[in-house]
Tab-separated table of C-alpha atoms in Angstrom:
chain	number	residue	atom	x	y	z
N	1	MET	CA	-55.925	132.208	119.886
N	2	LYS	CA	-54.327	132.533	116.474
N	3	ILE	CA	-51.219	134.594	115.723
N	4	VAL	CA	-50.354	136.240	112.414
N	5	ILE	CA	-46.956	137.856	111.855
N	6	ASP	CA	-45.756	140.283	109.185
N	7	GLN	CA	-42.082	139.617	108.443
N	8	ASP	CA	-41.826	142.615	106.124
N	9	ARG	CA	-42.734	144.996	108.929
N	10	CYS	CA	-40.508	143.338	111.546
N	11	ILE	CA	-37.484	145.359	112.706
N	12	ALA	CA	-35.902	142.622	114.841
N	13	SER	CA	-36.285	144.402	118.165
N	14	GLY	CA	-36.535	140.964	119.764
N	15	GLN	CA	-39.297	142.129	122.102
N	16	CYS	CA	-41.526	139.161	121.206
N	17	VAL	CA	-38.789	136.601	121.848
N	18	SER	CA	-38.071	138.178	125.225
N	19	ALA	CA	-41.769	138.134	126.061
N	20	VAL	CA	-42.534	134.574	124.965
N	21	GLY	CA	-39.669	132.569	123.505
N	22	GLU	CA	-41.880	129.459	123.198
N	23	VAL	CA	-43.903	131.160	120.467
N	24	PHE	CA	-41.501	133.518	118.691
N	25	ASP	CA	-37.972	133.228	117.376
N	26	GLN	CA	-35.725	135.298	115.105
N	27	ARG	CA	-34.092	134.305	111.820
N	28	ASP	CA	-30.342	133.785	112.186
N	29	GLU	CA	-29.445	135.812	109.106
N	30	ASP	CA	-31.297	139.048	109.920
N	31	GLY	CA	-33.186	138.725	113.203
N	32	VAL	CA	-36.601	138.878	111.539
N	33	VAL	CA	-39.441	137.247	113.481
N	34	VAL	CA	-40.254	133.554	113.030
N	35	LEU	CA	-43.480	132.097	114.370
N	36	LEU	CA	-42.821	128.834	116.209
N	37	ASP	CA	-46.397	128.214	117.279
N	38	PRO	CA	-49.308	129.999	115.537
N	39	THR	CA	-51.890	128.565	117.953
N	40	PRO	CA	-50.236	128.632	121.388
N	41	PRO	CA	-51.784	127.064	124.502
N	42	ALA	CA	-53.983	129.167	126.768
N	43	ASP	CA	-51.357	129.545	129.493
N	44	LEU	CA	-49.203	131.582	127.080
N	45	ALA	CA	-52.049	133.842	125.948
N	46	ALA	CA	-51.219	136.730	128.279
N	47	ALA	CA	-47.549	136.700	127.286
N	48	VAL	CA	-48.491	136.584	123.593
N	49	ARG	CA	-50.787	139.587	124.006
N	50	GLN	CA	-47.966	141.436	125.702
N	51	ALA	CA	-45.602	140.522	122.860
N	52	ALA	CA	-48.081	141.995	120.363
N	53	ALA	CA	-48.521	145.123	122.500
N	54	VAL	CA	-44.802	145.834	122.821
N	55	CYS	CA	-43.916	145.067	119.193
N	56	PRO	CA	-42.624	148.447	117.980
N	57	ALA	CA	-43.314	147.637	114.337
N	58	ARG	CA	-46.843	146.343	114.995
N	59	ALA	CA	-45.874	143.164	113.148
N	60	ILE	CA	-47.854	140.775	115.376
N	61	ARG	CA	-51.625	140.354	115.128
N	62	VAL	CA	-53.538	138.237	117.632
N	63	GLU	CA	-56.932	136.831	116.653
N	64	GLU	CA	-58.842	135.631	119.688
J	1	MET	CA	-42.691	168.983	141.311
J	2	THR	CA	-45.596	170.599	139.495
J	3	GLU	CA	-45.274	173.899	137.803
J	4	THR	CA	-47.870	175.904	135.954
J	5	VAL	CA	-47.422	176.921	132.359
J	6	ASN	CA	-49.090	180.037	131.010
J	7	PRO	CA	-50.917	178.780	127.903
J	8	ALA	CA	-50.244	182.116	126.175
J	9	GLU	CA	-46.518	181.549	126.387
J	10	VAL	CA	-44.612	178.960	124.390
J	11	PRO	CA	-42.254	177.233	126.833
J	12	GLN	CA	-38.611	176.637	126.066
J	13	PHE	CA	-37.417	173.080	125.347
J	14	PRO	CA	-35.449	171.476	126.824
J	15	GLY	CA	-36.317	172.847	130.244
J	16	ALA	CA	-34.200	172.510	133.364
J	17	ARG	CA	-34.652	169.729	135.896
J	18	ALA	CA	-35.545	170.689	139.444
J	19	ALA	CA	-32.362	170.977	141.513
J	20	ARG	CA	-33.461	168.481	144.134
J	21	CYS	CA	-34.955	165.950	141.686
J	22	PRO	CA	-32.096	164.833	139.429
J	23	PHE	CA	-33.941	161.647	138.422
J	24	ASP	CA	-37.152	163.369	137.359
J	25	PRO	CA	-37.875	165.042	134.019
J	26	PRO	CA	-38.004	168.852	134.066
J	27	PRO	CA	-41.110	170.131	135.936
J	28	VAL	CA	-42.306	171.960	132.804
J	29	LEU	CA	-42.789	168.569	131.112
J	30	HIS	CA	-45.069	167.397	133.923
J	31	ALA	CA	-47.062	170.607	133.611
J	32	LEU	CA	-47.395	170.296	129.833
J	33	GLN	CA	-48.412	166.649	130.079
J	34	GLU	CA	-51.181	167.546	132.514
J	35	GLN	CA	-52.516	170.124	130.055
J	36	GLY	CA	-52.677	167.789	127.085
J	37	PRO	CA	-50.893	165.223	124.938
J	38	LEU	CA	-49.086	167.762	122.782
J	39	ALA	CA	-48.046	171.396	122.903
J	40	LYS	CA	-45.852	173.787	120.961
J	41	VAL	CA	-42.435	174.491	122.430
J	42	LYS	CA	-39.641	176.853	121.461
J	43	VAL	CA	-36.249	175.280	120.703
J	44	TRP	CA	-32.687	176.584	120.345
J	45	ASP	CA	-33.136	178.038	116.823
J	46	GLY	CA	-36.371	179.859	117.685
J	47	SER	CA	-38.581	177.378	115.842
J	48	THR	CA	-41.672	175.945	117.549
J	49	PRO	CA	-42.098	172.202	116.961
J	50	TRP	CA	-44.725	170.092	118.702
J	51	LEU	CA	-43.740	168.426	121.945
J	52	VAL	CA	-45.590	165.158	122.481
J	53	THR	CA	-45.785	164.338	126.188
J	54	ARG	CA	-48.224	161.458	126.653
J	55	TYR	CA	-47.423	157.780	126.286
J	56	GLU	CA	-50.230	156.716	123.922
J	57	GLU	CA	-49.770	159.630	121.524
J	58	GLN	CA	-46.007	159.062	121.500
J	59	ARG	CA	-46.431	155.423	120.556
J	60	ALA	CA	-49.059	156.242	117.940
J	61	LEU	CA	-46.902	158.893	116.257
J	62	LEU	CA	-43.642	156.927	116.428
J	63	ALA	CA	-45.384	154.041	114.654
J	64	ASP	CA	-47.145	156.303	112.124
J	65	PRO	CA	-45.865	156.052	108.533
J	66	ARG	CA	-46.874	159.707	107.992
J	67	VAL	CA	-44.065	160.661	110.369
J	68	SER	CA	-40.478	160.868	109.092
J	69	ALA	CA	-37.113	160.516	110.852
J	70	ASP	CA	-35.249	161.977	107.855
J	71	VAL	CA	-32.987	164.662	109.276
J	72	THR	CA	-32.584	166.314	105.855
J	73	ARG	CA	-36.283	167.203	105.509
J	74	PRO	CA	-37.313	170.811	106.075
J	75	GLY	CA	-39.012	171.183	109.441
J	76	TYR	CA	-37.029	168.407	111.118
J	77	PRO	CA	-36.305	169.712	114.621
J	78	ARG	CA	-32.581	169.247	115.090
J	79	SER	CA	-31.434	169.070	118.682
J	80	ALA	CA	-28.424	171.296	118.109
J	81	PRO	CA	-26.870	173.409	115.347
J	82	VAL	CA	-24.798	171.581	112.730
J	83	ALA	CA	-21.589	172.756	111.124
J	84	SER	CA	-21.995	174.025	107.584
J	85	ARG	CA	-19.399	171.626	106.208
J	86	ASN	CA	-21.070	168.554	107.583
J	87	GLY	CA	-24.674	167.486	107.173
J	88	SER	CA	-23.667	164.378	109.082
J	89	ALA	CA	-26.547	161.908	109.236
J	90	ILE	CA	-25.227	159.288	111.631
J	91	SER	CA	-26.557	156.447	109.517
J	92	PHE	CA	-29.968	154.803	109.481
J	93	ILE	CA	-31.432	156.273	112.658
J	94	LEU	CA	-31.929	159.508	110.727
J	95	MET	CA	-33.343	157.946	107.539
J	96	ASP	CA	-36.693	156.581	106.419
J	97	ASP	CA	-37.517	153.275	104.764
J	98	PRO	CA	-36.584	151.787	102.396
J	99	GLU	CA	-33.003	153.082	102.960
J	100	HIS	CA	-33.342	152.719	106.722
J	101	ALA	CA	-34.518	149.105	106.473
J	102	ARG	CA	-31.853	148.202	103.922
J	103	LEU	CA	-29.048	149.332	106.238
J	104	ARG	CA	-30.571	148.249	109.540
J	105	ARG	CA	-31.228	144.726	108.309
J	106	MET	CA	-27.526	144.325	107.545
J	107	VAL	CA	-26.621	144.678	111.208
J	108	GLN	CA	-29.556	143.015	112.939
J	109	ALA	CA	-28.226	139.438	113.049
J	110	PRO	CA	-25.746	139.794	115.953
J	111	PHE	CA	-28.393	141.458	118.136
J	112	THR	CA	-31.043	138.745	118.195
J	113	VAL	CA	-32.181	137.779	121.678
J	114	ARG	CA	-30.773	134.265	121.446
J	115	ARG	CA	-27.423	135.365	119.985
J	116	ILE	CA	-27.045	138.006	122.720
J	117	GLU	CA	-27.865	135.404	125.349
J	118	THR	CA	-24.799	133.391	124.267
J	119	LEU	CA	-22.650	136.413	125.235
J	120	ARG	CA	-23.965	136.479	128.807
J	121	PRO	CA	-21.166	134.317	130.311
J	122	ALA	CA	-18.522	136.525	128.671
J	123	VAL	CA	-20.229	139.686	129.984
J	124	GLN	CA	-20.473	138.119	133.449
J	125	LYS	CA	-16.726	137.475	133.303
J	126	ILE	CA	-16.033	141.089	132.310
J	127	VAL	CA	-18.253	142.384	135.117
J	128	ASP	CA	-16.676	140.087	137.709
J	129	GLY	CA	-13.167	140.992	136.564
J	130	LEU	CA	-13.844	144.732	136.838
J	131	ILE	CA	-15.340	144.287	140.312
J	132	ASP	CA	-12.276	142.228	141.353
J	133	ASP	CA	-10.006	145.045	140.163
J	134	MET	CA	-12.127	147.666	141.877
J	135	LEU	CA	-12.121	145.842	145.201
J	136	ALA	CA	-8.367	145.331	144.987
J	137	GLY	CA	-7.778	149.051	144.365
J	138	PRO	CA	-8.233	152.205	146.427
J	139	SER	CA	-11.601	153.349	147.785
J	140	PRO	CA	-13.244	155.732	146.944
J	141	VAL	CA	-13.177	155.287	143.191
J	142	ASP	CA	-15.062	156.797	140.254
J	143	LEU	CA	-17.580	154.109	139.303
J	144	VAL	CA	-17.950	155.555	135.786
J	145	GLU	CA	-14.265	154.994	134.974
J	146	ALA	CA	-13.848	151.795	136.954
J	147	PHE	CA	-17.014	149.980	135.952
J	148	ALA	CA	-19.872	151.699	134.123
J	149	LEU	CA	-17.920	152.761	131.040
J	150	PRO	CA	-15.596	149.750	130.597
J	151	VAL	CA	-18.387	147.133	130.749
J	152	PRO	CA	-20.275	148.167	127.575
J	153	SER	CA	-17.112	149.463	125.871
J	154	LEU	CA	-15.372	146.091	126.174
J	155	VAL	CA	-18.487	144.298	124.951
J	156	ILE	CA	-19.196	146.477	121.913
J	157	CYS	CA	-15.493	146.405	120.930
J	158	GLU	CA	-15.578	142.624	120.924
J	159	LEU	CA	-18.828	142.531	118.965
J	160	LEU	CA	-17.753	145.048	116.330
J	161	GLY	CA	-14.084	144.067	116.129
J	162	VAL	CA	-12.759	147.409	117.432
J	163	PRO	CA	-9.528	147.253	119.492
J	164	TYR	CA	-10.360	148.165	123.110
J	165	ALA	CA	-6.887	149.694	123.364
J	166	ASP	CA	-8.354	152.644	121.421
J	167	HIS	CA	-11.078	153.244	124.007
J	168	GLU	CA	-9.872	156.666	125.133
J	169	PHE	CA	-9.952	157.906	121.558
J	170	PHE	CA	-13.483	156.760	120.802
J	171	GLN	CA	-14.890	157.556	124.240
J	172	ASP	CA	-13.546	161.127	124.131
J	173	ASN	CA	-14.888	161.758	120.626
J	174	SER	CA	-18.238	160.172	121.487
J	175	LYS	CA	-18.568	162.520	124.451
J	176	ILE	CA	-18.152	165.548	122.176
J	177	LEU	CA	-20.505	164.115	119.581
J	178	ILE	CA	-23.372	163.805	122.040
J	179	ARG	CA	-22.863	166.961	124.066
J	180	ARG	CA	-25.790	169.277	123.428
J	181	GLU	CA	-23.794	172.445	123.828
J	182	ALA	CA	-20.673	171.347	121.987
J	183	ASP	CA	-19.519	173.796	119.340
J	184	PRO	CA	-20.887	172.580	115.966
J	185	GLU	CA	-17.425	172.667	114.405
J	186	GLU	CA	-15.995	170.695	117.298
J	187	ARG	CA	-18.811	168.150	117.022
J	188	ALA	CA	-18.309	167.821	113.258
J	189	ALA	CA	-14.585	167.294	113.844
J	190	ALA	CA	-15.264	164.560	116.420
J	191	PHE	CA	-17.661	162.867	114.012
J	192	ALA	CA	-15.099	163.061	111.201
J	193	GLN	CA	-12.453	161.560	113.496
J	194	LEU	CA	-14.721	158.648	114.336
J	195	VAL	CA	-15.753	158.097	110.712
J	196	GLY	CA	-12.086	158.115	109.671
J	197	TYR	CA	-11.206	155.651	112.418
J	198	LEU	CA	-14.026	153.265	111.501
J	199	ASP	CA	-13.182	153.614	107.806
J	200	ASP	CA	-9.609	152.484	108.567
J	201	LEU	CA	-10.911	149.534	110.551
J	202	VAL	CA	-13.304	148.543	107.761
J	203	GLY	CA	-10.334	148.714	105.403
J	204	GLN	CA	-8.397	146.319	107.640
J	205	LYS	CA	-11.365	143.925	107.754
J	206	LEU	CA	-11.539	143.961	103.957
J	207	ASP	CA	-8.002	142.551	103.892
J	208	HIS	CA	-8.118	140.427	107.053
J	209	PRO	CA	-11.700	139.526	107.921
J	210	GLY	CA	-12.537	138.093	111.338
J	211	GLU	CA	-15.716	136.888	113.008
J	212	ASP	CA	-16.891	140.359	114.032
J	213	LEU	CA	-19.630	142.676	112.783
J	214	LEU	CA	-17.307	145.049	110.921
J	215	SER	CA	-15.979	142.042	108.984
J	216	ARG	CA	-19.549	141.195	107.986
J	217	LEU	CA	-19.969	144.732	106.720
J	218	ALA	CA	-16.713	144.359	104.803
J	219	GLU	CA	-18.192	141.267	103.126
J	220	ARG	CA	-21.224	143.347	102.104
J	221	ILE	CA	-18.931	145.938	100.572
J	222	LYS	CA	-17.182	143.208	98.559
J	223	ALA	CA	-20.580	141.923	97.451
J	224	GLY	CA	-21.523	145.400	96.253
J	225	GLU	CA	-24.424	145.718	98.711
J	226	LEU	CA	-22.929	148.499	100.801
J	227	THR	CA	-20.538	151.366	100.234
J	228	ARG	CA	-17.502	151.842	102.438
J	229	PRO	CA	-18.690	155.261	103.748
J	230	GLU	CA	-22.051	153.681	104.657
J	231	ALA	CA	-20.216	150.944	106.549
J	232	ALA	CA	-18.026	153.446	108.402
J	233	ARG	CA	-21.028	155.519	109.481
J	234	MET	CA	-22.913	152.450	110.671
J	235	GLY	CA	-19.802	151.485	112.611
J	236	VAL	CA	-19.754	154.901	114.300
J	237	LEU	CA	-23.431	154.609	115.188
J	238	LEU	CA	-23.039	151.158	116.715
J	239	LEU	CA	-19.843	152.042	118.567
J	240	VAL	CA	-21.221	155.263	120.077
J	241	ALA	CA	-24.701	153.949	120.847
J	242	GLY	CA	-23.186	150.702	122.082
J	243	HIS	CA	-21.198	152.146	124.949
J	244	GLU	CA	-22.455	155.601	125.984
J	245	THR	CA	-26.058	154.707	126.684
J	246	THR	CA	-25.461	151.550	128.709
J	247	ALA	CA	-22.626	153.223	130.631
J	248	ASN	CA	-24.992	156.013	131.651
J	249	MET	CA	-27.680	153.536	132.660
J	250	ILE	CA	-25.230	151.620	134.872
J	251	ALA	CA	-23.859	154.713	136.632
J	252	LEU	CA	-27.102	156.702	136.929
J	253	GLY	CA	-29.001	153.541	137.852
J	254	THR	CA	-26.537	152.861	140.655
J	255	LEU	CA	-26.934	156.397	141.949
J	256	ALA	CA	-30.732	156.139	141.814
J	257	LEU	CA	-30.572	152.877	143.757
J	258	LEU	CA	-28.215	154.352	146.357
J	259	GLU	CA	-30.791	157.103	146.833
J	260	HIS	CA	-33.579	154.485	147.172
J	261	PRO	CA	-32.042	152.077	149.719
J	262	ASP	CA	-35.140	149.871	150.025
J	263	GLN	CA	-35.011	149.240	146.276
J	264	LEU	CA	-31.252	148.664	146.286
J	265	ASP	CA	-31.777	146.125	149.031
J	266	LEU	CA	-34.011	144.054	146.755
J	267	LEU	CA	-31.147	143.642	144.290
J	268	ARG	CA	-28.557	143.016	147.001
J	269	ARG	CA	-30.516	140.045	148.251
J	270	THR	CA	-31.576	138.284	145.065
J	271	ASP	CA	-30.251	136.163	142.272
J	272	ASP	CA	-33.706	135.729	140.733
J	273	PRO	CA	-33.284	136.497	137.015
J	274	LYS	CA	-36.923	137.612	136.744
J	275	LEU	CA	-36.621	140.173	139.503
J	276	ILE	CA	-33.319	141.430	138.091
J	277	ALA	CA	-34.752	141.688	134.555
J	278	GLY	CA	-37.791	143.542	135.905
J	279	ALA	CA	-35.528	145.898	137.838
J	280	ALA	CA	-33.592	146.722	134.670
J	281	GLU	CA	-36.867	147.541	132.856
J	282	GLU	CA	-38.029	149.769	135.695
J	283	LEU	CA	-34.717	151.631	135.806
J	284	LEU	CA	-34.910	152.097	132.028
J	285	ARG	CA	-38.425	153.527	132.421
J	286	TYR	CA	-37.706	155.667	135.460
J	287	LEU	CA	-34.412	157.153	134.268
J	288	ASN	CA	-35.092	157.290	130.519
J	289	ILE	CA	-31.621	158.682	129.819
J	290	THR	CA	-32.405	159.654	126.216
J	291	HIS	CA	-33.823	162.916	127.533
J	292	SER	CA	-33.571	164.982	124.348
J	293	GLY	CA	-36.636	163.331	122.831
J	294	ARG	CA	-37.086	161.436	119.592
J	295	ARG	CA	-37.148	163.886	116.672
J	296	ARG	CA	-39.474	163.600	113.702
J	297	VAL	CA	-41.234	165.646	111.011
J	298	ALA	CA	-44.803	165.178	109.748
J	299	LEU	CA	-45.182	164.214	106.076
J	300	GLU	CA	-48.949	164.835	106.028
J	301	ASP	CA	-51.540	166.551	108.197
J	302	ILE	CA	-52.206	164.358	111.234
J	303	GLU	CA	-55.113	164.782	113.613
J	304	ILE	CA	-54.251	163.583	117.086
J	305	GLY	CA	-55.028	164.472	120.694
J	306	GLY	CA	-57.412	167.256	119.714
J	307	GLN	CA	-54.790	169.006	117.583
J	308	VAL	CA	-53.845	169.042	113.923
J	309	ILE	CA	-50.185	168.522	113.162
J	310	ARG	CA	-49.547	170.079	109.737
J	311	ALA	CA	-47.355	168.506	107.077
J	312	GLY	CA	-43.854	169.856	107.628
J	313	ASP	CA	-44.314	170.446	111.376
J	314	GLY	CA	-41.495	169.216	113.570
J	315	LEU	CA	-42.208	166.750	116.368
J	316	ILE	CA	-40.290	166.048	119.558
J	317	LEU	CA	-41.453	162.930	121.361
J	318	ALA	CA	-40.270	163.267	124.942
J	319	ASN	CA	-39.980	159.664	126.064
J	320	ASP	CA	-38.796	160.665	129.526
J	321	ILE	CA	-42.144	162.235	130.350
J	322	GLY	CA	-44.024	159.571	128.351
J	323	ASN	CA	-42.592	157.011	130.743
J	324	ARG	CA	-43.978	159.064	133.638
J	325	ASP	CA	-47.498	159.211	132.192
J	326	PRO	CA	-49.900	158.170	134.987
J	327	ALA	CA	-52.307	156.776	132.377
J	328	ALA	CA	-49.649	154.203	131.406
J	329	PHE	CA	-47.826	153.668	134.710
J	330	PRO	CA	-49.671	154.131	138.015
J	331	ASP	CA	-47.767	156.279	140.509
J	332	PRO	CA	-45.223	156.949	137.755
J	333	ASP	CA	-42.744	159.011	139.755
J	334	ARG	CA	-42.061	156.177	142.168
J	335	LEU	CA	-39.111	153.866	141.471
J	336	ASP	CA	-40.611	150.433	142.011
J	337	LEU	CA	-38.400	147.574	140.839
J	338	ARG	CA	-41.228	145.082	141.184
J	339	ARG	CA	-43.665	146.808	138.847
J	340	ASP	CA	-44.224	145.572	135.290
J	341	ALA	CA	-42.453	148.312	133.330
J	342	ARG	CA	-41.857	146.282	130.171
J	343	ARG	CA	-44.042	148.574	128.012
J	344	HIS	CA	-41.799	151.593	128.556
J	345	VAL	CA	-40.630	153.694	125.619
J	346	ALA	CA	-37.044	154.217	126.808
J	347	PHE	CA	-35.842	152.446	123.646
J	348	GLY	CA	-38.288	154.449	121.526
J	349	PHE	CA	-41.081	152.907	119.482
J	350	GLY	CA	-41.813	152.272	115.823
J	351	VAL	CA	-39.349	151.101	113.194
J	352	HIS	CA	-36.481	153.037	114.783
J	353	GLN	CA	-36.750	151.367	118.154
J	354	CYS	CA	-33.295	150.625	119.547
J	355	LEU	CA	-31.466	147.923	117.606
J	356	GLY	CA	-29.162	147.067	120.500
J	357	GLN	CA	-31.848	146.665	123.147
J	358	PRO	CA	-31.334	142.913	123.735
J	359	LEU	CA	-27.642	143.655	124.320
J	360	ALA	CA	-28.366	146.630	126.580
J	361	ARG	CA	-30.868	144.600	128.600
J	362	MET	CA	-28.468	141.716	129.094
J	363	GLU	CA	-25.579	144.024	130.070
J	364	LEU	CA	-27.769	145.873	132.573
J	365	GLN	CA	-29.090	142.629	134.028
J	366	VAL	CA	-25.558	141.345	134.574
J	367	ALA	CA	-24.279	144.676	135.961
J	368	TYR	CA	-27.237	145.368	138.299
J	369	GLY	CA	-27.487	141.693	139.213
J	370	THR	CA	-23.834	141.451	140.253
J	371	LEU	CA	-22.444	144.770	141.519
J	372	TYR	CA	-24.615	145.237	144.623
J	373	ARG	CA	-24.478	141.593	145.650
J	374	ARG	CA	-20.710	141.523	145.406
J	375	VAL	CA	-20.244	144.973	146.968
J	376	PRO	CA	-23.105	145.125	149.494
J	377	THR	CA	-21.554	148.058	151.361
J	378	LEU	CA	-21.342	150.204	148.206
J	379	ARG	CA	-22.105	153.836	149.080
J	380	LEU	CA	-21.824	157.298	147.636
J	381	ALA	CA	-18.491	158.909	148.569
J	382	THR	CA	-19.786	162.470	148.185
J	383	GLU	CA	-23.028	164.397	148.565
J	384	LEU	CA	-25.698	164.108	145.908
J	385	GLU	CA	-25.434	167.887	145.370
J	386	ARG	CA	-21.810	167.504	144.239
J	387	ILE	CA	-22.475	164.911	141.549
J	388	PRO	CA	-21.940	166.346	138.047
J	389	PHE	CA	-25.042	165.397	136.067
J	390	LYS	CA	-25.095	165.422	132.264
J	391	HIS	CA	-27.648	168.203	131.979
J	392	ASP	CA	-25.929	169.245	128.756
J	393	GLY	CA	-25.844	165.753	127.233
J	394	GLN	CA	-28.021	164.371	124.459
J	395	VAL	CA	-28.021	161.394	126.771
J	396	TYR	CA	-28.468	161.953	130.515
J	397	GLY	CA	-26.258	160.465	133.177
J	398	VAL	CA	-23.409	161.419	135.480
J	399	TYR	CA	-19.907	162.456	134.463
J	400	GLU	CA	-18.469	160.975	137.657
J	401	LEU	CA	-19.752	158.827	140.469
J	402	PRO	CA	-17.396	158.635	143.470
J	403	VAL	CA	-18.244	155.524	145.464
J	404	ALA	CA	-16.719	153.734	148.441
J	405	TRP	CA	-17.432	150.428	150.205
């Protein structure tokens, strides 16, 4: 699994951090998404897919 | 529950809830959703925007760049008449990018998940203190006044740098601002009062900055990145949205739980943060208090759900019925605190999705996770039929909730 984020689209809803804080974080200055781990381990895959699904700005792409 | 709709007639929106089902969306919404993902409805001014009732189509349209939230565009379906002297756009929720993004990004920092998490102990202290006071006082008591309203009001005041001592002033004006049937002049006056109040506060922060969000906005003004009227309007938005919505979720959520004792019992007996967080999501889905729908206007022709939305057509995305879509949530009309409700659209979807949602979630988790454990005998002190529901509110809830223990 490989994750690609689009910081320009991000609206800092924080949904991804709530879903899987091991993989996503937010910038201190404006809450925009930061990718902590672009190739997360398999046990986080379901949570990562959920993070992508709930992202309101569609700023997370998951390549399987 | 179900109701038939004559396809030849354009139904009125918003419709009335069924008298015995105060937690369910109006029956006409169920009927329309069964017929298809979108239908024309007639609104207060006689116009006939599209009503989008199904979950997938709502998410698709709310995330579609061909759909605008700009209240000043022709065709935008306003939820109520506006006074002639005031075209009051309450800041960035009624604007499109790039203006929307420019303003929203200025206030995103304090609402990050991790920053909000650092406030949890302070919110827990507020919640515990209010419960202490409640238990030490007379029973029955109005839970709205004693608990539901003060919790988010105290928190948002602290975050913004608004003196809580002024709470009656801003709570009263907020109530008018979000009442559907308020006289337009009265609503404009309430908005002007709030803008004036926030403008004064911003002025004070310009001279004596603190650590709060309004002081950050004052810094932006000094840096030439923001005008003072923009700052005041953003302050009004955050203050109003920051207390009314969560207060309604706490009070209405408590009532819903009291009416579903098996579900209430789950919360009474647990301190599991996962179960409590899941319960908050399910209550957000089930109650979806923003029952006036998200309002938009199409910028181009859009083909969706077997229909063609024309450029300039108004759109109302009824998230309350979207959250009851059986295609998205099995057995949707059942309150089930253990279901995975995380995908709900109670906070909207797309670039306008609620900015304060991490704060709202944390406040609800603390409130729901504490109140019923500390007051296990909590009960309704009147009949359900006597509860005054906010049928006339832009945001649903209860005006009063008499409880005893």
